[in-house]
XYZ file of C-alpha atoms in Angstrom:
577
model
C 43.648 -35.201 104.591
C 40.978 -33.142 102.771
C 43.667 -31.703 100.504
C 44.904 -35.208 99.629
C 41.377 -36.456 98.904
C 40.532 -33.499 96.657
C 43.839 -33.730 94.788
C 43.366 -37.433 94.114
C 39.798 -36.859 92.924
C 41.191 -34.396 90.380
C 43.856 -36.897 89.282
C 41.320 -39.709 88.827
C 39.005 -37.350 86.952
C 41.580 -36.274 84.364
C 43.765 -39.402 84.068
C 41.950 -42.349 85.701
C 43.599 -45.253 83.862
C 47.041 -43.687 84.055
C 46.689 -43.077 87.803
C 45.478 -46.606 88.514
C 48.157 -48.131 86.275
C 51.042 -46.302 87.955
C 49.864 -47.204 91.445
C 49.274 -50.863 90.523
C 52.817 -50.921 89.206
C 53.976 -49.639 92.606
C 52.176 -52.489 94.354
C 53.821 -55.004 91.998
C 57.223 -53.512 92.811
C 56.516 -53.743 96.550
C 55.532 -57.412 96.157
C 58.678 -57.975 94.100
C 60.860 -56.503 96.851
C 59.083 -58.680 99.420
C 59.689 -61.753 97.295
C 63.331 -60.646 97.003
C 63.699 -60.833 100.819
C 62.288 -64.367 100.958
C 64.379 -65.449 97.981
C 67.541 -64.020 99.573
C 66.889 -66.082 102.715
C 66.237 -69.218 100.622
C 69.502 -68.791 98.649
C 71.693 -68.351 101.738
C 69.939 -71.183 103.656
C 70.322 -73.491 100.650
C 74.052 -72.696 100.283
C 74.565 -73.087 104.042
C 72.840 -76.478 104.115
C 74.768 -77.673 101.057
C 78.094 -76.777 102.696
C 77.212 -78.192 106.125
C 75.710 -81.416 104.773
C 78.206 -81.657 101.888
C 75.340 -81.919 99.389
C 74.983 -80.780 95.782
C 74.610 -77.055 95.278
C 72.297 -77.463 92.260
C 69.287 -76.296 94.269
C 71.255 -73.328 95.595
C 72.352 -72.389 92.053
C 68.754 -72.582 90.813
C 67.596 -70.326 93.654
C 70.481 -67.942 92.980
C 69.527 -67.671 89.283
C 65.924 -67.068 90.307
C 67.156 -64.333 92.672
C 69.012 -62.613 89.818
C 65.900 -62.831 87.619
C 63.823 -61.182 90.369
C 66.417 -58.387 90.708
C 66.421 -57.799 86.931
C 62.604 -57.728 86.782
C 62.471 -55.246 89.681
C 64.939 -52.941 87.908
C 62.983 -53.180 84.647
C 59.757 -52.349 86.480
C 61.487 -49.395 88.140
C 62.657 -48.113 84.749
C 59.149 -48.519 83.308
C 57.635 -46.662 86.263
C 60.097 -43.773 85.865
C 59.140 -43.467 82.189
C 55.429 -43.575 82.996
C 55.967 -40.972 85.724
C 57.395 -38.533 83.169
C 54.445 -39.048 80.804
C 51.965 -38.879 83.695
C 53.436 -35.619 85.031
C 53.286 -34.020 81.569
C 49.688 -35.174 81.031
C 48.497 -34.052 84.450
C 50.307 -30.704 84.210
C 48.518 -29.898 80.945
C 45.154 -30.958 82.364
C 45.572 -28.928 85.563
C 46.783 -25.858 83.653
C 43.599 -26.044 81.580
C 41.574 -26.453 84.785
C 43.119 -23.276 86.234
C 42.456 -21.335 83.030
C 38.855 -22.536 82.914
C 38.372 -21.554 86.556
C 39.844 -18.093 85.942
C 37.284 -17.499 83.189
C 34.444 -18.133 85.657
C 35.699 -16.020 88.570
C 33.916 -12.754 89.291
C 36.123 -9.989 87.764
C 35.766 -7.815 90.874
C 37.981 -10.288 92.718
C 40.925 -9.229 90.548
C 40.765 -5.882 92.341
C 41.413 -7.705 95.639
C 45.099 -7.986 96.650
C 44.370 -11.089 98.741
C 42.821 -12.825 95.744
C 45.796 -11.879 93.551
C 48.054 -13.470 96.157
C 45.887 -16.582 96.085
C 46.049 -16.704 92.273
C 49.857 -16.667 92.305
C 49.985 -19.300 95.049
C 47.488 -21.482 93.170
C 49.779 -21.622 90.121
C 52.640 -22.821 92.320
C 50.285 -25.190 94.130
C 49.220 -26.750 90.820
C 52.774 -27.986 90.205
C 53.164 -29.148 93.788
C 49.848 -31.013 93.706
C 51.283 -33.331 91.050
C 54.172 -34.099 93.396
C 51.635 -34.714 96.177
C 49.813 -37.300 94.049
C 53.023 -39.149 93.214
C 54.451 -39.072 96.740
C 51.248 -40.145 98.490
C 50.683 -42.777 95.812
C 54.190 -44.157 96.337
C 53.745 -44.207 100.106
C 50.502 -46.192 100.014
C 51.205 -48.437 97.035
C 54.951 -49.043 97.342
C 56.453 -48.065 100.686
C 53.583 -49.068 102.998
C 52.976 -52.527 101.447
C 56.716 -53.232 101.691
C 56.898 -52.002 105.303
C 53.839 -54.051 106.289
C 55.335 -57.135 104.679
C 58.622 -56.568 106.525
C 56.817 -56.104 109.854
C 55.100 -59.484 109.469
C 58.349 -61.058 108.290
C 60.349 -59.648 111.212
C 57.588 -60.534 113.677
C 57.780 -64.131 112.427
C 61.572 -64.140 112.872
C 61.827 -62.219 116.178
C 58.912 -60.354 117.819
C 61.119 -57.743 119.490
C 62.088 -56.386 116.077
C 58.629 -54.771 115.780
C 59.258 -52.438 118.722
C 62.378 -51.015 117.133
C 60.715 -50.769 113.733
C 58.255 -48.361 115.352
C 61.231 -46.370 116.593
C 62.015 -45.796 112.927
C 58.459 -44.673 112.089
C 57.438 -42.431 115.011
C 60.145 -39.764 114.556
C 59.150 -39.395 110.896
C 55.510 -38.780 111.797
C 56.489 -36.163 114.394
C 58.907 -34.429 112.011
C 56.358 -34.172 109.219
C 53.645 -32.811 111.513
C 55.996 -30.026 112.605
C 57.213 -29.419 109.037
C 53.702 -29.092 107.590
C 52.701 -26.475 110.156
C 55.974 -24.549 109.939
C 56.188 -24.278 106.147
C 52.454 -23.739 105.593
C 52.638 -20.675 107.830
C 55.812 -19.546 106.056
C 54.229 -19.889 102.601
C 51.193 -17.817 103.587
C 53.294 -15.091 105.207
C 55.567 -14.762 102.148
C 52.816 -14.613 99.495
C 52.712 -10.807 99.295
C 56.521 -10.568 99.289
C 56.759 -13.049 96.407
C 54.271 -10.979 94.404
C 56.354 -7.850 94.999
C 59.514 -9.712 93.963
C 57.867 -10.690 90.710
C 56.788 -7.080 90.125
C 60.238 -5.583 90.839
C 61.807 -8.158 88.531
C 59.359 -7.236 85.756
C 60.245 -3.536 86.178
C 63.861 -4.447 85.389
C 63.360 -6.936 82.553
C 59.855 -6.719 81.061
C 59.373 -5.037 77.698
C 56.700 -2.620 78.940
C 59.018 -1.171 81.617
C 62.579 -1.519 80.336
C 62.728 1.568 78.056
C 61.388 4.048 80.579
C 63.488 2.577 83.383
C 66.644 2.892 81.269
C 65.921 6.512 80.328
C 65.055 7.497 83.888
C 67.965 5.434 85.253
C 65.491 3.684 87.555
C 67.095 0.246 87.159
C 69.329 0.661 90.192
C 66.320 1.657 92.285
C 64.398 -1.504 91.383
C 67.503 -3.687 91.693
C 67.978 -2.395 95.243
C 64.293 -2.981 96.010
C 64.603 -6.514 94.634
C 67.816 -7.182 96.531
C 66.494 -5.888 99.875
C 63.206 -7.773 99.642
C 64.961 -10.943 98.493
C 67.254 -10.696 101.518
C 64.217 -10.465 103.825
C 62.563 -13.473 102.187
C 65.767 -15.526 102.315
C 66.283 -14.625 105.974
C 62.812 -15.860 106.946
C 63.244 -19.032 104.881
C 66.682 -19.599 106.446
C 65.288 -19.313 109.990
C 62.522 -21.804 109.182
C 65.005 -24.255 107.648
C 67.417 -23.996 110.596
C 64.588 -24.658 113.054
C 63.368 -27.630 111.022
C 66.868 -29.064 110.586
C 67.472 -28.988 114.338
C 64.238 -30.877 114.984
C 65.003 -33.404 112.238
C 68.539 -33.976 113.569
C 67.167 -34.956 116.987
C 64.497 -37.213 115.505
C 66.942 -38.823 113.083
C 69.187 -39.654 116.029
C 66.261 -41.541 117.604
C 65.740 -43.352 114.300
C 69.434 -44.251 114.156
C 69.240 -45.667 117.726
C 66.372 -47.903 116.638
C 68.352 -49.076 113.607
C 71.427 -49.890 115.725
C 69.303 -51.769 118.282
C 67.847 -53.953 115.538
C 71.347 -54.754 114.226
C 72.517 -55.705 117.732
C 69.512 -57.975 118.278
C 70.068 -59.461 114.840
C 73.711 -60.368 115.628
C 72.807 -61.780 119.053
C 69.972 -63.885 117.567
C 72.286 -65.288 114.908
C 75.012 -66.001 117.486
C 72.499 -67.884 119.673
C 71.302 -69.815 116.556
C 67.813 -68.366 116.951
C 67.816 -67.407 113.258
C 69.456 -69.012 110.246
C 72.212 -67.575 108.060
C 69.645 -66.937 105.334
C 67.368 -65.053 107.717
C 70.348 -63.013 108.965
C 71.392 -62.063 105.414
C 67.819 -61.262 104.329
C 67.078 -59.154 107.411
C 70.409 -57.341 107.287
C 69.971 -56.323 103.628
C 66.319 -55.435 104.231
C 67.098 -53.269 107.255
C 69.505 -51.262 105.166
C 66.796 -50.868 102.517
C 64.179 -49.884 105.124
C 66.501 -47.293 106.656
C 67.293 -45.841 103.201
C 63.573 -45.750 102.397
C 62.931 -43.880 105.639
C 65.596 -41.354 104.690
C 64.120 -41.072 101.205
C 60.623 -40.431 102.545
C 61.793 -38.004 105.207
C 64.302 -35.998 103.217
C 63.056 -36.019 99.648
C 59.391 -36.935 99.562
C 57.354 -35.942 102.601
C 59.933 -33.354 103.600
C 59.643 -31.478 100.312
C 55.907 -32.008 100.218
C 55.503 -30.548 103.698
C 57.151 -27.354 102.539
C 54.696 -27.135 99.639
C 51.480 -28.220 101.350
C 50.520 -24.575 101.905
C 50.609 -23.816 98.185
C 48.616 -27.001 97.431
C 46.016 -25.856 99.952
C 45.813 -22.548 98.072
C 45.420 -24.398 94.773
C 42.428 -26.289 96.182
C 41.079 -23.088 97.762
C 41.257 -21.368 94.371
C 39.374 -24.222 92.696
C 36.692 -23.978 95.395
C 36.151 -20.258 94.799
C 32.589 -19.326 93.953
C 31.974 -18.983 90.240
C 29.715 -16.561 88.426
C 26.477 -18.304 87.599
C 24.151 -16.589 85.179
C 22.134 -17.390 82.095
C 23.487 -16.073 78.830
C 20.768 -13.993 77.169
C 21.410 -12.851 73.632
C 18.129 -11.119 72.951
C 17.942 -7.389 72.323
C 18.196 -5.111 75.324
C 15.475 -2.492 75.413
C 16.704 -0.710 78.518
C 19.219 -0.858 81.356
C 18.348 0.983 84.544
C 20.556 1.642 87.548
C 18.575 2.141 90.760
C 20.366 3.711 93.738
C 23.635 1.997 92.790
C 26.645 2.480 95.059
C 29.996 0.724 94.860
C 33.279 0.383 96.715
C 36.264 -1.853 95.950
C 37.191 -4.848 98.155
C 38.732 -3.862 101.514
C 38.120 -0.154 100.760
C 35.370 1.613 102.685
C 35.242 4.792 100.587
C 32.558 4.645 97.916
C 33.686 5.082 94.330
C 30.055 5.519 93.238
C 27.251 6.818 95.423
C 23.501 6.517 94.788
C 23.632 6.398 90.991
C 20.282 6.513 89.190
C 20.484 6.243 85.416
C 18.385 4.762 82.607
C 19.796 3.778 79.215
C 17.238 3.151 76.475
C 17.535 1.325 73.169
C 19.439 3.035 70.301
C 20.599 5.845 72.593
C 24.174 7.155 72.694
C 25.268 8.213 76.171
C 28.521 9.946 77.108
C 29.944 9.558 80.623
C 32.195 12.532 81.371
C 34.059 13.830 84.394
C 37.476 14.420 85.886
C 39.965 11.594 86.351
C 38.936 9.441 89.297
C 35.286 10.508 89.111
C 34.110 6.878 88.680
C 33.399 6.743 84.939
C 35.215 3.463 84.175
C 33.903 1.795 87.340
C 30.329 2.735 86.392
C 30.822 1.265 82.912
C 32.024 -2.032 84.422
C 28.912 -2.210 86.585
C 26.748 -1.608 83.504
C 28.644 -4.383 81.689
C 27.996 -6.753 84.611
C 31.693 -7.155 85.425
C 31.318 -5.656 88.911
C 28.240 -6.230 91.071
C 27.017 -3.092 92.890
C 27.563 -3.092 96.647
C 24.233 -1.292 97.032
C 21.237 -0.931 94.729
C 20.529 -2.922 91.564
C 20.889 -2.908 87.790
C 17.706 -3.941 85.990
C 17.367 -5.091 82.370
C 14.197 -4.580 80.328
C 12.243 -3.364 83.390
C 12.515 -6.662 85.250
C 15.598 -8.902 85.130
C 18.399 -8.220 87.594
C 21.871 -8.014 86.037
C 23.221 -10.156 88.895
C 21.088 -13.063 87.638
C 21.326 -12.729 83.845
C 23.666 -11.436 81.177
C 23.250 -9.717 77.852
C 25.281 -9.538 74.663
C 27.515 -6.497 74.424
C 30.800 -5.324 72.969
C 33.441 -3.157 74.560
C 36.628 -1.216 73.974
C 38.655 -0.615 77.126
C 41.120 2.215 77.550
C 43.837 -0.367 78.235
C 42.910 -2.550 75.276
C 44.716 -5.803 74.557
C 47.417 -6.130 71.905
C 47.022 -9.793 71.015
C 50.136 -11.350 69.513
C 48.145 -12.738 66.583
C 47.658 -11.683 62.970
C 45.410 -8.739 62.068
C 42.379 -10.796 61.051
C 42.442 -12.897 64.222
C 42.942 -9.761 66.341
C 39.627 -8.499 64.983
C 37.536 -11.671 64.818
C 38.537 -12.826 68.310
C 35.731 -10.605 69.632
C 33.124 -12.862 67.998
C 34.402 -16.168 66.609
C 30.854 -17.175 65.622
C 30.428 -14.091 63.446
C 30.777 -14.871 59.736
C 30.951 -11.195 58.815
C 33.388 -9.618 56.379
C 36.733 -8.977 58.081
C 37.973 -6.955 55.111
C 35.189 -4.392 55.519
C 36.235 -3.834 59.138
C 39.851 -3.407 58.023
C 38.783 -0.775 55.495
C 36.367 0.967 57.870
C 39.189 1.627 60.301
C 41.918 2.344 57.739
C 44.055 -0.738 58.444
C 44.767 -1.759 54.843
C 48.481 -0.964 55.166
C 48.962 -3.764 57.728
C 50.061 -7.149 56.357
C 47.301 -9.575 57.367
C 49.632 -12.595 57.259
C 52.056 -11.216 59.859
C 51.880 -11.724 63.607
C 51.427 -8.330 65.260
C 54.437 -8.714 67.529
C 58.192 -8.657 66.899
C 58.489 -11.234 69.708
C 57.309 -13.934 67.273
C 59.076 -12.678 64.161
C 56.188 -10.410 63.186
C 55.672 -6.658 62.951
C 54.969 -3.976 65.534
C 52.286 -1.318 65.256
C 52.124 2.250 66.451
C 49.822 3.140 69.348
C 47.408 4.796 66.923
C 47.307 1.691 64.718
C 46.684 -0.541 67.720
C 43.866 1.796 68.775
C 42.206 1.372 65.379
C 42.658 -2.425 65.555
C 40.919 -2.455 68.932
C 38.081 -0.322 67.529
C 37.643 -2.712 64.608
C 37.549 -5.614 67.080
C 34.861 -3.955 69.190
C 32.608 -3.164 66.229
C 33.079 -6.585 64.605
C 31.213 -8.245 67.476
C 27.541 -8.904 66.673
C 25.991 -6.801 69.414
C 23.444 -4.020 69.678
C 25.152 -2.506 72.745
C 28.705 -1.169 72.697
C 30.720 0.446 75.485
C 33.924 2.349 74.680
C 36.342 3.797 77.242
C 38.459 6.725 75.986
C 38.391 5.435 72.372
C 40.426 8.346 70.970
C 43.095 8.651 73.660
C 45.965 7.979 71.232
C 44.917 9.934 68.138
C 45.091 13.622 67.294
C 42.102 16.031 67.317
C 41.517 15.867 63.548
C 41.419 12.058 63.563
C 39.323 12.206 66.711
C 36.683 14.297 64.952
C 36.658 11.906 61.979
C 36.374 8.927 64.300
C 33.298 10.266 66.061
C 31.617 11.015 62.777
C 32.266 7.386 61.742
C 31.327 6.193 65.226
C 27.965 7.936 64.929
C 27.302 6.157 61.615
C 28.393 2.759 62.959
C 26.164 3.126 66.025
C 22.971 3.525 64.020
C 20.666 0.822 65.367
C 22.892 0.310 68.427
C 22.947 1.493 72.019
C 26.301 3.113 72.828
C 28.004 4.228 76.029
C 31.096 6.429 75.612
C 33.448 7.177 78.512
C 35.581 10.214 77.803
C 37.140 13.297 79.310
C 37.475 14.837 75.833
C 34.270 16.838 76.033
C 34.366 18.058 72.435
C 33.505 14.500 71.391
C 30.653 14.265 73.940
C 28.475 16.626 71.931
C 27.695 13.741 69.556
C 25.828 11.922 72.358
C 22.070 11.915 72.862
C 22.597 12.184 76.612
C 25.627 13.414 78.558
C 26.056 12.232 82.150
C 28.482 14.245 84.282
C 30.165 12.460 87.195
C 31.999 14.182 90.026
C 33.509 12.206 92.911
C 31.239 9.228 92.233
C 28.001 11.210 92.027
C 25.933 12.221 88.993
C 25.867 16.025 89.201
C 24.352 16.770 85.775
C 22.776 15.046 82.809
C 21.259 16.277 79.565
C 22.176 17.114 75.969
C 25.225 19.173 75.107
C 23.174 22.338 74.579
C 21.145 21.836 77.750
C 24.269 21.469 79.870
C 25.972 24.465 78.234
C 22.910 26.571 78.987
C 23.012 25.562 82.657
C 26.637 26.792 82.972
C 27.411 24.148 85.608
C 30.177 21.538 85.926
C 30.029 20.513 82.269
C 30.214 24.117 81.057
C 33.270 24.807 83.235
C 35.001 21.676 81.913
C 34.074 22.212 78.260
C 35.387 25.718 77.502
C 39.099 25.165 78.402
C 39.131 21.958 76.348
C 37.444 23.680 73.390
C 40.071 26.439 73.334
C 42.883 23.866 73.484
C 41.242 21.828 70.713
C 40.854 24.895 68.428
C 44.495 25.876 69.005
C 45.690 22.366 68.096
C 43.449 22.295 65.032
C 44.794 25.715 63.973
C 48.396 24.476 64.156
C 47.590 21.525 61.880
C 45.873 23.739 59.269
């Protein structure tokens, strides 16, 4: 019931007049069908009396014409409702898709490292679609089916009280069946969430652009096809068992419903034979019983039945919307310092610490290099400094007072896995700061991107052009530096360019960072010598920090890492010259 209430609140929030209008139309249709029953009785009674009493059939003809008019109006209303349903579904789908996107932008980024949350995200997208069906089905039940059933109960009670008992025989099995169905398919949906995510992944390995080339070369397609086939067989088997169990239960309950329907028909014939009801009442009840039985089948098989299978995903949609959002003030003033005090961190559902007791202070206009082996915690530490991940222990303090959990600051960033937006060059750069009225052309020239056609979409998927990895790296750099910020964080900014270009980049980087605070994450230690402070991480712990010369003099971890890289760098540079 809570799920239904929340879903309807969302519907009334985004499309109030539409929602009310559709449901009022359902009530009008229910009243029209009720009037149709009465009018059917009147027509047959009028014809019967005219024949028995040998009177004029003018009244009967008038009532018959009126009956046809009612039927035509009901069909027109049904056609109008179907049209409005299509428009309503489209409108609500767009609104709910926006709601999901808006919610995603407010979720704490650390949750995207949690497999359970990723499952919930996928289920919420499915639940969004099913929630629209929930609104329509529940709306139909309470504004169309229920008013018609209530009317028929009063009508049948007026004709013959015993009819009511057998009407309940039609209702009770449906209620039992849906209770069982909801529980059965909700549990099934939750148990299959991880399998569905794996299916989606295996399918992407076969068909997605980022995987297809490597998979073809390595002949890995057959491996992933087998994985997909085996997992799909497991999922289908579990779904088949649930459907067989539910079908057996429904068959038994439908038999009870059929018994109730037959009993009503028998009583109806006996009542007519004993002249307890008129010919008109017999005809009206007989046609109505058929309609009621068909409605029951419609509700059981197509509406509530389908909805019961999807109620689990709708629950997940609501659960996703209820997830706690990040709440912090947006401060855009200059940052004088950022200090990490005894910061430790581990990922969700993982006990091992990625960072352990980190103490570090970053001051204004300072360039800091975070270095260390792969897996030492460099990128994770940068995300804590950016405020993306909250520390599990300790705190991050801004300007000697404000906790980073409570406030935010303006910064720019360049991730190692930067985004290749399928937009034109100018938009790819200015998307980092849409309020910035700076000169895009200067950024294009600064990062040597003049050869790229600014009018083309940077993706062959949309009839545009593709860029090399090195070009995309420069586009991402231009994007990061276009943002109006005095603090920039870059993660492996030269991973896709050669040593000569790397050296040129860091010379330019040093010039561009004048008046800025910069944090560089790199395992290319030759580039770290440009930093004012080098912080060496090893297995999540700061083992050294100082300038390049200071660390070389100590002959510790940094010294041991630096010399092999320097020799490799000099050899590569010698080959190019």
